[in-house]
């Protein structure tokens, strides 16, 4: 899932890959000649944490997915109003009772030296049999995001993490239906990026 670009244009991208038994990865080019610069952003160590990926377009939203490569792709949250996206998952069978849950959001923007504000929107947790756990406010149980800075490089891949829990602080169970959403608070004075904020990927981490 690496991107190509016209000569003289830098398009960063982020790919999570599984190492071979020999600790290596392979990079292939579809056609023609290309130069590739690789860098390691981070790595996962063996432990109790498990991961799964959610469809980037979510289950509902006020925006639509834009096709393309690099800076042209993603769920674009414009610099106006409070555009939002909602996601949903069923906690897997291997989720540990009372374990932790978080969502890592990958994003980029064409604006430079500015900030966007990404805020929790709401949380809904469905437990068996067909009961819902609610809090005092819609976003109870979700924390993270805030004022997110983008430096001097346009379309650089950035990440932020939301911590997910039950609205009433009770333990999470396997089989719970967890729905959460976030929005860009473009009307906030701290949101100074004038271009769209593109959501590239949402990865769930759990124990």
mmCIF file of C-alpha atoms in Angstrom:
data_model
loop_
_atom_site.group_PDB
_atom_site.id
_atom_site.type_symbol
_atom_site.label_atom_id
_atom_site.label_comp_id
_atom_site.label_asym_id
_atom_site.label_seq_id
_atom_site.Cartn_x
_atom_site.Cartn_y
_atom_site.Cartn_z
ATOM 1 C CA UNK A 1 0.000 0.000 0.000
ATOM 2 C CA UNK A 2 2.873 2.368 -0.735
ATOM 3 C CA UNK A 3 2.187 5.389 -2.941
ATOM 4 C CA UNK A 4 3.933 6.661 -6.011
ATOM 5 C CA UNK A 5 4.067 10.331 -6.976
ATOM 6 C CA UNK A 6 5.214 12.635 -9.763
ATOM 7 C CA UNK A 7 8.893 13.593 -9.820
ATOM 8 C CA UNK A 8 9.846 16.272 -7.319
ATOM 9 C CA UNK A 9 6.831 15.723 -5.070
ATOM 10 C CA UNK A 10 7.199 14.042 -1.690
ATOM 11 C CA UNK A 11 4.251 11.935 -0.541
ATOM 12 C CA UNK A 12 4.811 10.267 2.844
ATOM 13 C CA UNK A 13 2.830 7.182 3.725
ATOM 14 C CA UNK A 14 2.505 4.779 6.624
ATOM 15 C CA UNK A 15 2.320 1.005 6.344
ATOM 16 C CA UNK A 16 2.142 -1.579 9.139
ATOM 17 C CA UNK A 17 3.711 -4.846 7.987
ATOM 18 C CA UNK A 18 4.415 -8.247 9.518
ATOM 19 C CA UNK A 19 8.062 -9.293 9.545
ATOM 20 C CA UNK A 20 9.063 -12.589 7.993
ATOM 21 C CA UNK A 21 10.522 -15.382 10.115
ATOM 22 C CA UNK A 22 13.918 -13.909 9.224
ATOM 23 C CA UNK A 23 12.904 -10.434 10.391
ATOM 24 C CA UNK A 24 12.637 -8.935 6.895
ATOM 25 C CA UNK A 25 10.105 -7.152 4.693
ATOM 26 C CA UNK A 26 9.953 -6.958 0.886
ATOM 27 C CA UNK A 27 9.067 -3.943 -1.242
ATOM 28 C CA UNK A 28 7.778 -4.423 -4.797
ATOM 29 C CA UNK A 29 7.147 -1.894 -7.555
ATOM 30 C CA UNK A 30 4.218 -2.477 -9.901
ATOM 31 C CA UNK A 31 5.935 -1.083 -12.995
ATOM 32 C CA UNK A 32 8.696 1.251 -14.151
ATOM 33 C CA UNK A 33 11.574 2.526 -12.040
ATOM 34 C CA UNK A 34 11.248 4.066 -8.629
ATOM 35 C CA UNK A 35 13.395 5.148 -5.687
ATOM 36 C CA UNK A 36 12.148 4.313 -2.194
ATOM 37 C CA UNK A 37 13.247 5.833 1.110
ATOM 38 C CA UNK A 38 12.234 3.711 4.080
ATOM 39 C CA UNK A 39 12.110 4.765 7.714
ATOM 40 C CA UNK A 40 10.860 3.059 10.872
ATOM 41 C CA UNK A 41 8.252 4.995 12.843
ATOM 42 C CA UNK A 42 7.831 2.335 15.504
ATOM 43 C CA UNK A 43 7.280 -1.337 16.167
ATOM 44 C CA UNK A 44 5.172 -3.671 18.259
ATOM 45 C CA UNK A 45 6.733 -5.959 20.823
ATOM 46 C CA UNK A 46 5.294 -9.324 21.764
ATOM 47 C CA UNK A 47 2.870 -9.040 24.643
ATOM 48 C CA UNK A 48 -0.751 -9.352 25.608
ATOM 49 C CA UNK A 49 -1.911 -6.513 23.351
ATOM 50 C CA UNK A 50 -3.902 -7.393 20.232
ATOM 51 C CA UNK A 51 -4.848 -5.286 17.243
ATOM 52 C CA UNK A 52 -7.559 -4.994 14.636
ATOM 53 C CA UNK A 53 -8.293 -2.459 11.915
ATOM 54 C CA UNK A 54 -11.615 -0.699 11.391
ATOM 55 C CA UNK A 55 -12.956 0.459 7.999
ATOM 56 C CA UNK A 56 -11.773 4.062 7.725
ATOM 57 C CA UNK A 57 -15.182 5.280 6.540
ATOM 58 C CA UNK A 58 -16.838 4.082 9.763
ATOM 59 C CA UNK A 59 -20.497 3.145 10.137
ATOM 60 C CA UNK A 60 -21.851 6.674 9.709
ATOM 61 C CA UNK A 61 -20.434 10.151 9.183
ATOM 62 C CA UNK A 62 -21.127 13.668 7.980
ATOM 63 C CA UNK A 63 -18.404 13.334 5.313
ATOM 64 C CA UNK A 64 -17.493 10.875 2.553
ATOM 65 C CA UNK A 65 -14.401 8.892 1.664
ATOM 66 C CA UNK A 66 -12.171 10.385 -1.056
ATOM 67 C CA UNK A 67 -10.320 7.934 -3.310
ATOM 68 C CA UNK A 68 -6.784 8.455 -4.575
ATOM 69 C CA UNK A 69 -3.184 8.255 -3.450
ATOM 70 C CA UNK A 70 -1.423 9.786 -0.474
ATOM 71 C CA UNK A 71 -2.790 13.273 0.295
ATOM 72 C CA UNK A 72 -5.816 12.770 -1.935
ATOM 73 C CA UNK A 73 -7.276 9.800 -0.032
ATOM 74 C CA UNK A 74 -9.089 9.488 3.266
ATOM 75 C CA UNK A 75 -12.130 10.708 5.162
ATOM 76 C CA UNK A 76 -11.847 14.469 4.799
ATOM 77 C CA UNK A 77 -13.015 16.597 7.728
ATOM 78 C CA UNK A 78 -13.283 20.145 6.312
ATOM 79 C CA UNK A 79 -12.293 23.368 8.042
ATOM 80 C CA UNK A 80 -15.885 24.315 8.765
ATOM 81 C CA UNK A 81 -18.484 23.351 11.341
ATOM 82 C CA UNK A 82 -18.125 20.087 13.271
ATOM 83 C CA UNK A 83 -17.669 17.229 10.773
ATOM 84 C CA UNK A 84 -17.827 13.816 12.450
ATOM 85 C CA UNK A 85 -17.261 10.074 11.970
ATOM 86 C CA UNK A 86 -18.606 7.138 14.011
ATOM 87 C CA UNK A 87 -17.088 3.652 14.338
ATOM 88 C CA UNK A 88 -18.378 0.382 15.690
ATOM 89 C CA UNK A 89 -16.913 -2.955 16.764
ATOM 90 C CA UNK A 90 -17.824 -6.062 18.740
ATOM 91 C CA UNK A 91 -15.190 -6.827 21.373
ATOM 92 C CA UNK A 92 -13.572 -10.097 20.196
ATOM 93 C CA UNK A 93 -13.757 -13.422 22.015
ATOM 94 C CA UNK A 94 -10.129 -13.043 23.125
ATOM 95 C CA UNK A 95 -10.814 -9.724 24.836
ATOM 96 C CA UNK A 96 -9.834 -10.029 28.505
ATOM 97 C CA UNK A 97 -12.545 -9.213 31.046
ATOM 98 C CA UNK A 98 -11.779 -5.746 32.405
ATOM 99 C CA UNK A 99 -9.087 -5.253 29.732
ATOM 100 C CA UNK A 100 -8.057 -2.037 28.029
ATOM 101 C CA UNK A 101 -9.300 -0.642 24.725
ATOM 102 C CA UNK A 102 -7.995 2.220 22.595
ATOM 103 C CA UNK A 103 -8.257 3.598 19.058
ATOM 104 C CA UNK A 104 -5.249 5.018 17.209
ATOM 105 C CA UNK A 105 -6.233 7.469 14.471
ATOM 106 C CA UNK A 106 -3.860 8.225 11.592
ATOM 107 C CA UNK A 107 -4.380 11.598 9.881
ATOM 108 C CA UNK A 108 -2.788 14.221 7.653
ATOM 109 C CA UNK A 109 -3.460 17.718 6.320
ATOM 110 C CA UNK A 110 -2.095 19.821 3.474
ATOM 111 C CA UNK A 111 -1.780 22.845 5.771
ATOM 112 C CA UNK A 112 1.546 23.437 7.524
ATOM 113 C CA UNK A 113 2.606 24.886 10.871
ATOM 114 C CA UNK A 114 -0.924 24.745 12.241
ATOM 115 C CA UNK A 115 -3.197 22.704 14.487
ATOM 116 C CA UNK A 116 -6.510 20.876 14.264
ATOM 117 C CA UNK A 117 -8.861 20.097 17.125
ATOM 118 C CA UNK A 118 -10.221 16.536 17.257
ATOM 119 C CA UNK A 119 -12.664 15.839 20.074
ATOM 120 C CA UNK A 120 -14.616 12.838 21.423
ATOM 121 C CA UNK A 121 -18.198 12.932 20.178
ATOM 122 C CA UNK A 122 -20.104 10.106 21.822
ATOM 123 C CA UNK A 123 -19.896 6.570 23.209
ATOM 124 C CA UNK A 124 -22.500 3.820 23.204
ATOM 125 C CA UNK A 125 -21.817 0.411 24.754
ATOM 126 C CA UNK A 126 -24.255 -2.424 24.222
ATOM 127 C CA UNK A 127 -24.145 -5.341 26.634
ATOM 128 C CA UNK A 128 -26.043 -8.628 26.684
ATOM 129 C CA UNK A 129 -28.997 -8.905 26.606
ATOM 130 C CA UNK A 130 -29.724 -5.737 24.607
ATOM 131 C CA UNK A 131 -28.881 -3.314 27.395
ATOM 132 C CA UNK A 132 -26.972 -0.055 26.934
ATOM 133 C CA UNK A 133 -24.463 1.484 29.296
ATOM 134 C CA UNK A 134 -24.785 5.264 29.349
ATOM 135 C CA UNK A 135 -22.993 8.128 31.053
ATOM 136 C CA UNK A 136 -23.933 11.630 32.166
ATOM 137 C CA UNK A 137 -22.669 13.119 28.888
ATOM 138 C CA UNK A 138 -22.548 11.608 25.365
ATOM 139 C CA UNK A 139 -18.757 11.253 25.332
ATOM 140 C CA UNK A 140 -18.338 9.691 28.789
ATOM 141 C CA UNK A 141 -15.946 6.754 28.504
ATOM 142 C CA UNK A 142 -13.832 8.293 25.730
ATOM 143 C CA UNK A 143 -10.781 10.514 26.181
ATOM 144 C CA UNK A 144 -7.954 11.751 23.992
ATOM 145 C CA UNK A 145 -7.535 13.839 20.880
ATOM 146 C CA UNK A 146 -7.420 17.567 21.598
ATOM 147 C CA UNK A 147 -5.241 20.134 19.850
ATOM 148 C CA UNK A 148 -3.119 18.231 17.311
ATOM 149 C CA UNK A 149 -0.198 19.957 15.638
ATOM 150 C CA UNK A 150 1.122 19.546 12.109
ATOM 151 C CA UNK A 151 4.602 20.921 11.470
ATOM 152 C CA UNK A 152 6.291 22.350 8.372
ATOM 153 C CA UNK A 153 5.700 19.274 6.174
ATOM 154 C CA UNK A 154 2.400 19.054 4.291
ATOM 155 C CA UNK A 155 0.605 15.700 4.282
ATOM 156 C CA UNK A 156 2.858 14.223 6.941
ATOM 157 C CA UNK A 157 1.283 11.209 8.656
ATOM 158 C CA UNK A 158 0.331 12.048 12.241
ATOM 159 C CA UNK A 159 -1.337 9.934 14.915
ATOM 160 C CA UNK A 160 -3.479 10.452 17.967
ATOM 161 C CA UNK A 161 -4.947 7.944 20.407
ATOM 162 C CA UNK A 162 -8.356 7.799 22.073
ATOM 163 C CA UNK A 163 -8.765 5.727 25.240
ATOM 164 C CA UNK A 164 -12.074 3.836 25.222
ATOM 165 C CA UNK A 165 -13.940 2.574 28.280
ATOM 166 C CA UNK A 166 -17.511 2.134 29.488
ATOM 167 C CA UNK A 167 -19.386 5.373 30.301
ATOM 168 C CA UNK A 168 -20.001 4.212 33.873
ATOM 169 C CA UNK A 169 -16.450 2.840 34.398
ATOM 170 C CA UNK A 170 -17.694 -0.742 34.677
ATOM 171 C CA UNK A 171 -15.479 -3.513 33.179
ATOM 172 C CA UNK A 172 -15.585 -4.257 29.470
ATOM 173 C CA UNK A 173 -16.499 -7.776 28.347
ATOM 174 C CA UNK A 174 -15.967 -9.806 25.199
ATOM 175 C CA UNK A 175 -19.074 -9.511 23.043
ATOM 176 C CA UNK A 176 -19.892 -5.932 24.032
ATOM 177 C CA UNK A 177 -20.903 -3.762 21.073
ATOM 178 C CA UNK A 178 -18.806 -0.600 21.269
ATOM 179 C CA UNK A 179 -19.704 2.463 19.205
ATOM 180 C CA UNK A 180 -17.684 5.648 19.397
ATOM 181 C CA UNK A 181 -17.323 8.829 17.403
ATOM 182 C CA UNK A 182 -15.142 11.914 17.151
ATOM 183 C CA UNK A 183 -15.440 15.264 15.406
ATOM 184 C CA UNK A 184 -13.242 18.064 14.165
ATOM 185 C CA UNK A 185 -14.032 21.232 16.091
ATOM 186 C CA UNK A 186 -13.231 23.581 13.208
ATOM 187 C CA UNK A 187 -14.889 26.524 14.986
ATOM 188 C CA UNK A 188 -12.445 26.278 17.896
ATOM 189 C CA UNK A 189 -9.882 29.151 17.796
ATOM 190 C CA UNK A 190 -7.127 26.569 18.376
ATOM 191 C CA UNK A 191 -8.015 24.889 15.052
ATOM 192 C CA UNK A 192 -5.819 26.925 12.703
ATOM 193 C CA UNK A 193 -5.373 24.562 9.726
ATOM 194 C CA UNK A 194 -7.321 25.930 6.748
ATOM 195 C CA UNK A 195 -7.397 22.712 4.725
ATOM 196 C CA UNK A 196 -9.219 19.446 5.380
ATOM 197 C CA UNK A 197 -8.056 16.948 7.982
ATOM 198 C CA UNK A 198 -7.884 13.557 6.282
ATOM 199 C CA UNK A 199 -8.412 10.420 8.378
ATOM 200 C CA UNK A 200 -6.221 7.645 6.912
ATOM 201 C CA UNK A 201 -6.739 4.699 9.272
ATOM 202 C CA UNK A 202 -8.237 3.661 12.617
ATOM 203 C CA UNK A 203 -6.548 0.832 14.528
ATOM 204 C CA UNK A 204 -7.986 -0.758 17.666
ATOM 205 C CA UNK A 205 -5.642 -1.984 20.399
ATOM 206 C CA UNK A 206 -6.965 -4.188 23.193
ATOM 207 C CA UNK A 207 -5.903 -6.641 25.883
#
